[in-house]
């Protein structure tokens, strides 16, 4: 199934993963401060662009928000005197351009709410947590089986997805996590059909798929309830962090990483590939494989977010794989995402790039050969192996 074919979508929404580019075109004096004219472009088409006026203090406010990620991004320093000197203004403009280029070149920062609001304020005005709670309240009127404990804002990277801790009314000591998400730009099913499909999810049984307690959809989005895993996801384990923490703080630049042993990588890798094979055989598209969508219980890894494709949500790695004409089917997307995940399990950090042609010497030979078959520029250009190919790899 091709990802980019036309679909009968009844509602168009913003693809938050589309890369924004930014050019600081000019600087001019306004009263007692300088104003920078910033042109922003959404995606590859120049007609999808707009211009904003920003002060230096706006950049300072953005930088303050991003400090939680602990990523070294150099904002031009403040200056008390001589702010209107021509040479200083030109130098600061160049510094601000370099600053925004660095942010937009970092996958995690570029997709953060702070950056999106800074560059596209009209598209990110709503309080997503409040909206999610309203939808959950409406669903719980007809499904009166849970109570809300607390909202967990910003624990995940997706801007229009909210997590809420809930408890079953008949088992108040049990914690479950509810994930609510607005429909994405690739939604292709009518809401009634989609709700019917999601309601089947609790019946899906597989040793490597995390069980779903309840799932449904309405006219605005869908929700899924599952047991709350106190240890978090595979990415939480790799980054040695707790699941309830802001995702930029968890994943931006962790103090230390946990690198998996080759035996564990081989075990998890085979489980993941067999699960992808199972989904293919059942004609269930996935396309959302990454370390944040894997739960680890003992020596068993389990998939999360099977609902994402049906809700029309863009993949975490979409900005990377859309660069390659050969990556268009659900299988090729799953394989590409597997390569990114394998890299993260092997080296303890995300690749943060579409390809990699030079892997560290410490990389085990068997893992290196798999990574080279998926993540090198040549592999992405010429075509990736299939899931069956990877399963037959020694």
C-alpha positions as a LaTeX table, in Angstrom:
\begin{tabular}{lrrr}
\hline
Residue & $x$ (\AA) & $y$ (\AA) & $z$ (\AA) \\
\hline
Unk1 & 0.00 & 0.00 & 0.00 \\
Unk2 & 1.48 & 3.36 & $-1.00$ \\
Unk3 & 1.60 & 5.99 & 1.72 \\
Unk4 & 1.39 & 9.00 & $-0.51$ \\
Unk5 & $-1.55$ & 8.00 & $-2.71$ \\
Unk6 & $-4.67$ & 10.17 & $-2.65$ \\
Unk7 & $-7.07$ & 9.30 & 0.10 \\
Unk8 & $-10.70$ & 10.22 & 0.64 \\
Unk9 & $-10.05$ & 12.43 & 3.63 \\
Unk10 & $-13.07$ & 14.25 & 5.00 \\
Unk11 & $-11.06$ & 16.57 & 7.20 \\
Unk12 & $-7.74$ & 18.23 & 6.45 \\
Unk13 & $-5.40$ & 18.88 & 9.38 \\
Unk14 & $-1.86$ & 20.12 & 9.73 \\
Unk15 & 1.03 & 17.70 & 9.40 \\
Unk16 & 3.15 & 18.76 & 12.36 \\
Unk17 & 6.12 & 16.75 & 11.08 \\
Unk18 & 6.52 & 18.87 & 7.92 \\
Unk19 & 9.83 & 20.72 & 8.10 \\
Unk20 & 9.66 & 24.48 & 8.61 \\
Unk21 & 12.44 & 26.64 & 7.19 \\
Unk22 & 13.21 & 30.11 & 8.40 \\
Unk23 & 15.06 & 33.07 & 6.87 \\
Unk24 & 15.70 & 36.30 & 8.76 \\
Unk25 & 15.40 & 38.72 & 5.85 \\
Unk26 & 15.89 & 42.12 & 7.44 \\
Unk27 & 16.29 & 44.09 & 10.64 \\
Unk28 & 14.90 & 47.56 & 11.27 \\
Unk29 & 14.61 & 49.96 & 14.17 \\
Unk30 & 11.22 & 50.38 & 15.81 \\
Unk31 & 11.07 & 52.88 & 18.67 \\
Unk32 & 13.65 & 51.70 & 21.22 \\
Unk33 & 14.31 & 48.24 & 19.81 \\
Unk34 & 15.17 & 46.29 & 16.67 \\
Unk35 & 12.58 & 44.23 & 14.81 \\
Unk36 & 13.60 & 41.27 & 12.65 \\
Unk37 & 11.55 & 40.27 & 9.63 \\
Unk38 & 11.37 & 36.48 & 9.62 \\
Unk39 & 10.05 & 34.53 & 6.63 \\
Unk40 & 8.86 & 30.99 & 7.40 \\
Unk41 & 8.09 & 28.31 & 4.84 \\
Unk42 & 6.01 & 25.18 & 5.44 \\
Unk43 & 7.34 & 22.31 & 3.35 \\
Unk44 & 8.91 & 22.59 & $-0.11$ \\
Unk45 & 6.44 & 25.00 & $-1.76$ \\
Unk46 & 7.37 & 28.73 & $-1.57$ \\
Unk47 & 3.70 & 29.73 & $-1.70$ \\
Unk48 & 3.22 & 28.12 & 1.72 \\
Unk49 & 5.11 & 30.87 & 3.49 \\
Unk50 & 4.46 & 33.82 & 5.76 \\
Unk51 & 6.38 & 36.60 & 7.47 \\
Unk52 & 6.54 & 37.42 & 11.18 \\
Unk53 & 8.09 & 40.32 & 13.05 \\
Unk54 & 10.26 & 39.23 & 15.97 \\
Unk55 & 12.22 & 41.07 & 18.62 \\
Unk56 & 15.41 & 39.76 & 20.17 \\
Unk57 & 13.44 & 39.23 & 23.39 \\
Unk58 & 11.18 & 36.78 & 21.50 \\
Unk59 & 14.23 & 34.67 & 20.66 \\
Unk60 & 15.34 & 34.86 & 24.30 \\
Unk61 & 11.92 & 33.59 & 25.43 \\
Unk62 & 12.14 & 30.70 & 22.95 \\
Unk63 & 15.64 & 29.84 & 24.12 \\
Unk64 & 14.44 & 29.79 & 27.73 \\
Unk65 & 11.72 & 27.28 & 26.84 \\
Unk66 & 14.19 & 25.04 & 25.01 \\
Unk67 & 16.77 & 24.95 & 27.81 \\
Unk68 & 14.86 & 22.04 & 29.34 \\
Unk69 & 16.28 & 19.87 & 26.54 \\
Unk70 & 19.87 & 20.57 & 27.67 \\
Unk71 & 20.98 & 20.79 & 24.03 \\
Unk72 & 23.80 & 23.20 & 23.26 \\
Unk73 & 22.28 & 25.84 & 20.99 \\
Unk74 & 24.07 & 29.19 & 20.94 \\
Unk75 & 21.82 & 32.26 & 21.08 \\
Unk76 & 23.66 & 35.54 & 20.32 \\
Unk77 & 24.39 & 37.27 & 23.65 \\
Unk78 & 22.61 & 40.33 & 24.98 \\
Unk79 & 24.15 & 43.77 & 24.68 \\
Unk80 & 23.28 & 46.79 & 26.81 \\
Unk81 & 24.86 & 49.55 & 24.71 \\
Unk82 & 25.30 & 49.92 & 20.96 \\
Unk83 & 22.30 & 47.81 & 20.00 \\
Unk84 & 21.64 & 49.96 & 16.94 \\
Unk85 & 25.18 & 49.94 & 15.52 \\
Unk86 & 25.03 & 48.72 & 11.92 \\
Unk87 & 27.81 & 46.18 & 12.34 \\
Unk88 & 26.30 & 44.82 & 15.55 \\
Unk89 & 22.83 & 44.51 & 14.01 \\
Unk90 & 24.25 & 42.59 & 11.02 \\
Unk91 & 26.26 & 40.34 & 13.32 \\
Unk92 & 23.25 & 39.63 & 15.54 \\
Unk93 & 21.07 & 38.90 & 12.52 \\
Unk94 & 23.60 & 36.32 & 11.33 \\
Unk95 & 23.76 & 34.87 & 14.84 \\
Unk96 & 19.98 & 34.55 & 15.06 \\
Unk97 & 19.90 & 32.89 & 11.63 \\
Unk98 & 22.49 & 30.35 & 12.76 \\
Unk99 & 20.50 & 29.81 & 15.96 \\
Unk100 & 17.24 & 29.06 & 14.13 \\
Unk101 & 19.04 & 26.89 & 11.56 \\
Unk102 & 20.49 & 24.79 & 14.38 \\
Unk103 & 17.11 & 24.36 & 16.06 \\
Unk104 & 15.29 & 23.46 & 12.84 \\
Unk105 & 18.07 & 21.03 & 11.97 \\
Unk106 & 17.49 & 19.07 & 15.17 \\
Unk107 & 14.64 & 16.57 & 14.79 \\
Unk108 & 13.45 & 16.79 & 18.40 \\
Unk109 & 13.66 & 20.57 & 18.77 \\
Unk110 & 12.17 & 21.31 & 15.34 \\
Unk111 & 9.04 & 19.34 & 16.25 \\
Unk112 & 8.66 & 20.86 & 19.72 \\
Unk113 & 5.63 & 22.93 & 20.62 \\
Unk114 & 7.80 & 25.90 & 21.60 \\
Unk115 & 9.38 & 26.10 & 18.14 \\
Unk116 & 6.10 & 25.50 & 16.31 \\
Unk117 & 4.37 & 28.25 & 18.29 \\
Unk118 & 7.28 & 30.60 & 17.68 \\
Unk119 & 7.23 & 30.13 & 13.89 \\
Unk120 & 3.54 & 29.37 & 13.29 \\
Unk121 & 1.59 & 30.92 & 16.19 \\
Unk122 & $-1.81$ & 30.85 & 14.45 \\
Unk123 & $-1.65$ & 27.07 & 14.05 \\
Unk124 & $-0.90$ & 26.33 & 17.71 \\
Unk125 & $-3.23$ & 28.49 & 19.77 \\
Unk126 & $-5.38$ & 25.84 & 21.44 \\
Unk127 & $-4.79$ & 24.20 & 24.80 \\
Unk128 & $-4.57$ & 20.57 & 23.70 \\
Unk129 & $-4.72$ & 19.20 & 27.24 \\
Unk130 & $-8.02$ & 20.95 & 28.00 \\
Unk131 & $-9.48$ & 19.84 & 24.67 \\
Unk132 & $-8.44$ & 16.24 & 25.30 \\
Unk133 & $-10.02$ & 16.28 & 28.77 \\
Unk134 & $-13.27$ & 17.58 & 27.27 \\
Unk135 & $-13.38$ & 14.77 & 24.72 \\
Unk136 & $-12.54$ & 12.18 & 27.36 \\
Unk137 & $-15.31$ & 13.52 & 29.58 \\
Unk138 & $-17.80$ & 13.12 & 26.72 \\
Unk139 & $-16.67$ & 9.55 & 26.03 \\
Unk140 & $-16.85$ & 8.64 & 29.71 \\
Unk141 & $-20.50$ & 9.72 & 29.84 \\
Unk142 & $-21.39$ & 6.70 & 27.76 \\
Unk143 & $-18.49$ & 4.54 & 28.97 \\
Unk144 & $-18.78$ & 5.19 & 32.68 \\
Unk145 & $-16.03$ & 2.80 & 33.77 \\
Unk146 & $-13.08$ & 5.11 & 34.56 \\
Unk147 & $-12.15$ & 8.14 & 36.61 \\
Unk148 & $-9.52$ & 10.66 & 35.58 \\
Unk149 & $-6.54$ & 10.83 & 37.96 \\
Unk150 & $-4.41$ & 13.47 & 36.24 \\
Unk151 & $-3.30$ & 14.77 & 32.87 \\
Unk152 & 0.31 & 14.06 & 31.86 \\
Unk153 & 1.17 & 16.92 & 29.50 \\
Unk154 & 4.31 & 16.91 & 27.34 \\
Unk155 & 5.45 & 13.36 & 28.10 \\
Unk156 & 5.38 & 12.51 & 24.39 \\
Unk157 & 6.65 & 14.26 & 21.26 \\
Unk158 & 3.38 & 14.39 & 19.30 \\
Unk159 & 1.84 & 17.86 & 19.66 \\
Unk160 & $-1.81$ & 16.87 & 19.28 \\
Unk161 & $-1.64$ & 13.77 & 21.44 \\
Unk162 & $-2.38$ & 13.93 & 25.15 \\
Unk163 & $-1.86$ & 11.35 & 27.86 \\
Unk164 & $-4.17$ & 11.08 & 30.86 \\
Unk165 & $-3.78$ & 8.80 & 33.86 \\
Unk166 & $-7.07$ & 7.06 & 34.69 \\
Unk167 & $-8.32$ & 4.35 & 37.06 \\
Unk168 & $-11.10$ & 1.78 & 36.60 \\
Unk169 & $-14.08$ & 2.43 & 38.88 \\
Unk170 & $-14.19$ & $-1.22$ & 39.93 \\
Unk171 & $-10.41$ & $-1.36$ & 40.57 \\
Unk172 & $-9.41$ & 2.10 & 41.87 \\
Unk173 & $-5.88$ & 1.01 & 42.80 \\
Unk174 & $-5.07$ & 0.11 & 39.19 \\
Unk175 & $-3.45$ & 2.81 & 37.04 \\
Unk176 & $-4.14$ & 2.93 & 33.34 \\
Unk177 & $-3.03$ & 5.44 & 30.74 \\
Unk178 & $-5.39$ & 6.99 & 28.21 \\
Unk179 & $-3.97$ & 8.37 & 24.98 \\
Unk180 & $-6.16$ & 10.88 & 23.13 \\
Unk181 & $-5.14$ & 12.19 & 19.70 \\
Unk182 & $-6.78$ & 14.43 & 17.11 \\
Unk183 & $-7.11$ & 13.00 & 13.62 \\
Unk184 & $-4.06$ & 13.48 & 11.45 \\
Unk185 & $-3.71$ & 14.66 & 7.84 \\
Unk186 & $-3.75$ & 11.09 & 6.46 \\
Unk187 & $-7.12$ & 10.06 & 7.89 \\
Unk188 & $-9.05$ & 8.07 & 5.30 \\
Unk189 & $-11.87$ & 6.32 & 7.20 \\
Unk190 & $-15.27$ & 7.77 & 8.18 \\
Unk191 & $-15.60$ & 8.22 & 11.95 \\
Unk192 & $-18.22$ & 5.50 & 12.44 \\
Unk193 & $-16.16$ & 2.89 & 10.62 \\
Unk194 & $-13.05$ & 4.01 & 12.47 \\
Unk195 & $-14.76$ & 3.70 & 15.85 \\
Unk196 & $-15.85$ & 0.18 & 14.92 \\
Unk197 & $-12.29$ & $-0.76$ & 13.93 \\
Unk198 & $-10.80$ & 0.64 & 17.14 \\
Unk199 & $-13.30$ & $-1.25$ & 19.26 \\
Unk200 & $-11.79$ & $-4.47$ & 17.90 \\
Unk201 & $-8.34$ & $-3.57$ & 19.28 \\
Unk202 & $-8.94$ & $-5.09$ & 22.76 \\
Unk203 & $-9.45$ & $-8.46$ & 21.06 \\
Unk204 & $-5.99$ & $-8.39$ & 19.40 \\
Unk205 & $-3.82$ & $-10.91$ & 21.19 \\
Unk206 & $-0.13$ & $-11.30$ & 20.44 \\
Unk207 & 2.84 & $-11.76$ & 22.79 \\
Unk208 & 4.56 & $-8.69$ & 21.32 \\
Unk209 & 1.60 & $-6.31$ & 21.15 \\
Unk210 & 0.77 & $-4.38$ & 24.33 \\
Unk211 & $-2.85$ & $-5.19$ & 25.28 \\
Unk212 & $-5.54$ & $-2.56$ & 24.77 \\
Unk213 & $-8.26$ & $-2.25$ & 27.42 \\
Unk214 & $-10.56$ & 0.06 & 25.46 \\
Unk215 & $-10.46$ & 2.05 & 22.23 \\
Unk216 & $-12.92$ & 4.25 & 20.37 \\
Unk217 & $-13.21$ & 7.34 & 18.18 \\
Unk218 & $-15.53$ & 10.31 & 17.70 \\
Unk219 & $-15.81$ & 13.15 & 15.20 \\
Unk220 & $-12.57$ & 14.77 & 16.40 \\
Unk221 & $-10.14$ & 11.98 & 17.22 \\
Unk222 & $-9.56$ & 8.68 & 18.93 \\
Unk223 & $-8.55$ & 7.34 & 22.31 \\
Unk224 & $-6.95$ & 4.17 & 23.60 \\
Unk225 & $-6.69$ & 2.95 & 27.20 \\
Unk226 & $-3.92$ & 0.58 & 28.29 \\
Unk227 & $-2.19$ & $-0.47$ & 31.50 \\
Unk228 & 0.28 & 2.14 & 32.73 \\
Unk229 & 3.85 & 0.85 & 32.62 \\
Unk230 & 5.77 & 2.47 & 35.50 \\
Unk231 & 9.12 & 1.84 & 33.79 \\
Unk232 & 8.02 & 3.61 & 30.62 \\
Unk233 & 9.01 & 2.78 & 27.08 \\
Unk234 & 12.19 & 1.36 & 25.58 \\
Unk235 & 13.36 & 4.92 & 24.95 \\
Unk236 & 12.78 & 5.75 & 28.62 \\
Unk237 & 14.93 & 2.74 & 29.56 \\
Unk238 & 17.68 & 3.73 & 27.12 \\
Unk239 & 17.68 & 7.34 & 28.38 \\
Unk240 & 17.41 & 6.21 & 32.03 \\
Unk241 & 14.44 & 8.47 & 32.72 \\
Unk242 & 10.97 & 8.31 & 34.24 \\
Unk243 & 7.98 & 8.30 & 31.88 \\
Unk244 & 6.10 & 11.24 & 33.43 \\
Unk245 & 8.88 & 13.78 & 32.72 \\
Unk246 & 8.71 & 16.37 & 29.89 \\
Unk247 & 9.88 & 14.63 & 26.72 \\
Unk248 & 12.49 & 17.29 & 25.88 \\
Unk249 & 14.10 & 16.81 & 29.28 \\
Unk250 & 13.95 & 13.02 & 28.94 \\
Unk251 & 15.27 & 12.67 & 25.42 \\
Unk252 & 17.00 & 15.94 & 24.48 \\
Unk253 & 20.40 & 15.30 & 26.01 \\
Unk254 & 20.21 & 12.73 & 28.84 \\
Unk255 & 23.01 & 12.66 & 31.39 \\
Unk256 & 23.68 & 9.03 & 30.55 \\
Unk257 & 22.50 & 6.33 & 28.17 \\
Unk258 & 21.88 & 2.63 & 28.59 \\
Unk259 & 23.34 & 0.68 & 25.67 \\
Unk260 & 21.73 & $-2.71$ & 25.17 \\
Unk261 & 23.88 & $-5.83$ & 25.09 \\
Unk262 & 24.22 & $-7.52$ & 21.66 \\
Unk263 & 22.22 & $-10.52$ & 22.93 \\
Unk264 & 19.32 & $-8.27$ & 23.98 \\
Unk265 & 19.49 & $-6.38$ & 20.67 \\
Unk266 & 19.31 & $-9.66$ & 18.76 \\
Unk267 & 16.40 & $-10.89$ & 20.91 \\
Unk268 & 14.40 & $-7.67$ & 20.63 \\
Unk269 & 15.26 & $-7.26$ & 16.96 \\
Unk270 & 13.88 & $-10.69$ & 16.08 \\
Unk271 & 10.74 & $-10.11$ & 18.17 \\
Unk272 & 10.13 & $-6.78$ & 16.44 \\
Unk273 & 10.60 & $-8.23$ & 12.96 \\
Unk274 & 8.31 & $-11.17$ & 13.70 \\
Unk275 & 5.66 & $-8.75$ & 14.97 \\
Unk276 & 5.95 & $-6.68$ & 11.80 \\
Unk277 & 5.56 & $-9.91$ & 9.82 \\
Unk278 & 2.44 & $-10.77$ & 11.84 \\
Unk279 & 0.91 & $-7.34$ & 11.18 \\
Unk280 & 1.66 & $-7.67$ & 7.48 \\
Unk281 & 0.00 & $-11.08$ & 7.33 \\
Unk282 & $-3.09$ & $-9.68$ & 9.07 \\
Unk283 & $-3.11$ & $-6.64$ & 6.73 \\
Unk284 & $-2.71$ & $-4.26$ & 9.67 \\
Unk285 & $-0.56$ & $-1.28$ & 8.61 \\
Unk286 & 1.81 & 0.09 & 11.26 \\
Unk287 & 4.42 & 2.63 & 10.12 \\
Unk288 & 5.07 & 4.00 & 13.63 \\
Unk289 & 7.95 & 1.91 & 14.92 \\
Unk290 & 10.38 & 3.74 & 17.22 \\
Unk291 & 11.77 & 3.26 & 20.72 \\
Unk292 & 8.99 & 5.37 & 22.25 \\
Unk293 & 6.41 & 2.93 & 20.92 \\
Unk294 & 7.95 & $-0.17$ & 22.48 \\
Unk295 & 7.26 & $-1.43$ & 26.00 \\
Unk296 & 9.76 & $-3.89$ & 27.52 \\
Unk297 & 8.55 & $-6.47$ & 30.02 \\
Unk298 & 11.36 & $-8.76$ & 31.08 \\
Unk299 & 12.90 & $-10.07$ & 27.87 \\
Unk300 & 9.82 & $-9.31$ & 25.79 \\
Unk301 & 9.18 & $-6.14$ & 23.81 \\
Unk302 & 5.62 & $-5.09$ & 22.96 \\
Unk303 & 4.30 & $-2.68$ & 20.34 \\
Unk304 & 2.27 & 0.42 & 21.19 \\
Unk305 & 0.15 & 2.77 & 19.06 \\
Unk306 & $-1.36$ & 0.42 & 16.51 \\
Unk307 & $-4.13$ & 3.01 & 16.23 \\
Unk308 & $-1.87$ & 5.72 & 14.78 \\
Unk309 & $-2.18$ & 4.66 & 11.14 \\
Unk310 & $-5.98$ & 4.50 & 11.34 \\
Unk311 & $-6.12$ & 7.96 & 12.94 \\
Unk312 & $-4.10$ & 9.32 & 10.01 \\
Unk313 & $-1.07$ & 10.36 & 12.05 \\
Unk314 & 2.31 & 11.08 & 10.45 \\
Unk315 & 5.23 & 8.90 & 11.51 \\
Unk316 & 7.99 & 10.10 & 13.85 \\
Unk317 & 10.53 & 9.50 & 11.10 \\
Unk318 & 8.45 & 10.90 & 8.23 \\
Unk319 & 10.70 & 13.98 & 7.69 \\
Unk320 & 13.53 & 11.52 & 7.03 \\
Unk321 & 12.01 & 8.82 & 4.84 \\
Unk322 & 10.02 & 11.19 & 2.59 \\
Unk323 & 13.40 & 12.20 & 1.16 \\
Unk324 & 13.66 & 8.86 & $-0.65$ \\
Unk325 & 11.54 & 7.75 & $-3.60$ \\
Unk326 & 12.15 & 4.08 & $-2.84$ \\
Unk327 & 10.51 & 4.31 & 0.60 \\
Unk328 & 6.80 & 4.46 & $-0.19$ \\
Unk329 & 5.15 & 1.27 & 1.05 \\
Unk330 & 4.19 & 0.42 & 4.60 \\
Unk331 & 6.76 & $-2.38$ & 4.62 \\
Unk332 & 9.62 & $-0.15$ & 3.46 \\
Unk333 & 8.62 & 2.44 & 6.08 \\
Unk334 & 8.58 & $-0.23$ & 8.80 \\
Unk335 & 12.01 & $-1.48$ & 7.69 \\
Unk336 & 13.44 & 2.05 & 7.65 \\
Unk337 & 12.04 & 2.71 & 11.13 \\
Unk338 & 13.51 & $-0.61$ & 12.27 \\
Unk339 & 16.93 & 0.61 & 11.12 \\
Unk340 & 16.57 & 3.80 & 13.15 \\
Unk341 & 15.45 & 1.78 & 16.18 \\
Unk342 & 18.32 & $-0.68$ & 15.79 \\
Unk343 & 20.76 & 2.24 & 15.71 \\
Unk344 & 19.28 & 3.65 & 18.93 \\
Unk345 & 19.41 & 0.29 & 20.72 \\
Unk346 & 23.02 & $-0.23$ & 19.61 \\
Unk347 & 24.50 & 3.17 & 20.39 \\
Unk348 & 22.17 & 4.47 & 23.12 \\
Unk349 & 21.18 & 7.64 & 21.28 \\
Unk350 & 19.02 & 8.57 & 18.33 \\
Unk351 & 20.62 & 9.06 & 14.92 \\
Unk352 & 18.83 & 12.39 & 14.31 \\
Unk353 & 19.58 & 12.09 & 10.60 \\
Unk354 & 18.00 & 10.46 & 7.56 \\
Unk355 & 21.06 & 8.32 & 6.76 \\
Unk356 & 24.38 & 7.19 & 8.20 \\
Unk357 & 27.35 & 6.09 & 6.10 \\
Unk358 & 29.92 & 5.75 & 8.89 \\
Unk359 & 29.14 & 3.66 & 11.95 \\
Unk360 & 31.39 & 3.60 & 15.05 \\
Unk361 & 34.14 & 0.93 & 14.99 \\
Unk362 & 32.66 & $-0.60$ & 18.16 \\
Unk363 & 29.54 & $-1.69$ & 16.25 \\
Unk364 & 29.29 & $-5.52$ & 16.16 \\
Unk365 & 29.75 & $-6.84$ & 12.59 \\
Unk366 & 26.34 & $-8.55$ & 12.37 \\
Unk367 & 24.53 & $-5.43$ & 13.51 \\
Unk368 & 26.67 & $-3.25$ & 11.24 \\
Unk369 & 25.65 & $-5.24$ & 8.16 \\
Unk370 & 21.95 & $-4.78$ & 8.99 \\
Unk371 & 22.38 & $-1.06$ & 9.64 \\
Unk372 & 24.28 & $-0.64$ & 6.37 \\
Unk373 & 21.51 & $-2.40$ & 4.46 \\
Unk374 & 18.93 & 0.09 & 5.80 \\
Unk375 & 20.44 & 3.42 & 6.83 \\
Unk376 & 23.22 & 4.15 & 4.34 \\
Unk377 & 22.61 & 6.70 & 1.58 \\
Unk378 & 23.01 & 3.97 & $-1.03$ \\
Unk379 & 20.47 & 1.67 & 0.63 \\
Unk380 & 17.85 & 4.40 & 0.96 \\
Unk381 & 18.40 & 5.44 & $-2.64$ \\
Unk382 & 18.38 & 1.97 & $-4.21$ \\
Unk383 & 15.84 & 0.19 & $-2.02$ \\
Unk384 & 15.60 & $-1.43$ & 1.40 \\
Unk385 & 15.45 & $-5.12$ & 2.32 \\
Unk386 & 12.10 & $-6.68$ & 3.17 \\
Unk387 & 11.08 & $-7.90$ & 6.61 \\
Unk388 & 11.58 & $-11.45$ & 5.33 \\
Unk389 & 15.10 & $-10.54$ & 4.18 \\
Unk390 & 15.96 & $-9.24$ & 7.63 \\
Unk391 & 14.52 & $-12.32$ & 9.34 \\
Unk392 & 16.77 & $-14.51$ & 7.21 \\
Unk393 & 19.84 & $-12.46$ & 8.18 \\
Unk394 & 22.21 & $-14.55$ & 10.34 \\
\hline
\end{tabular}
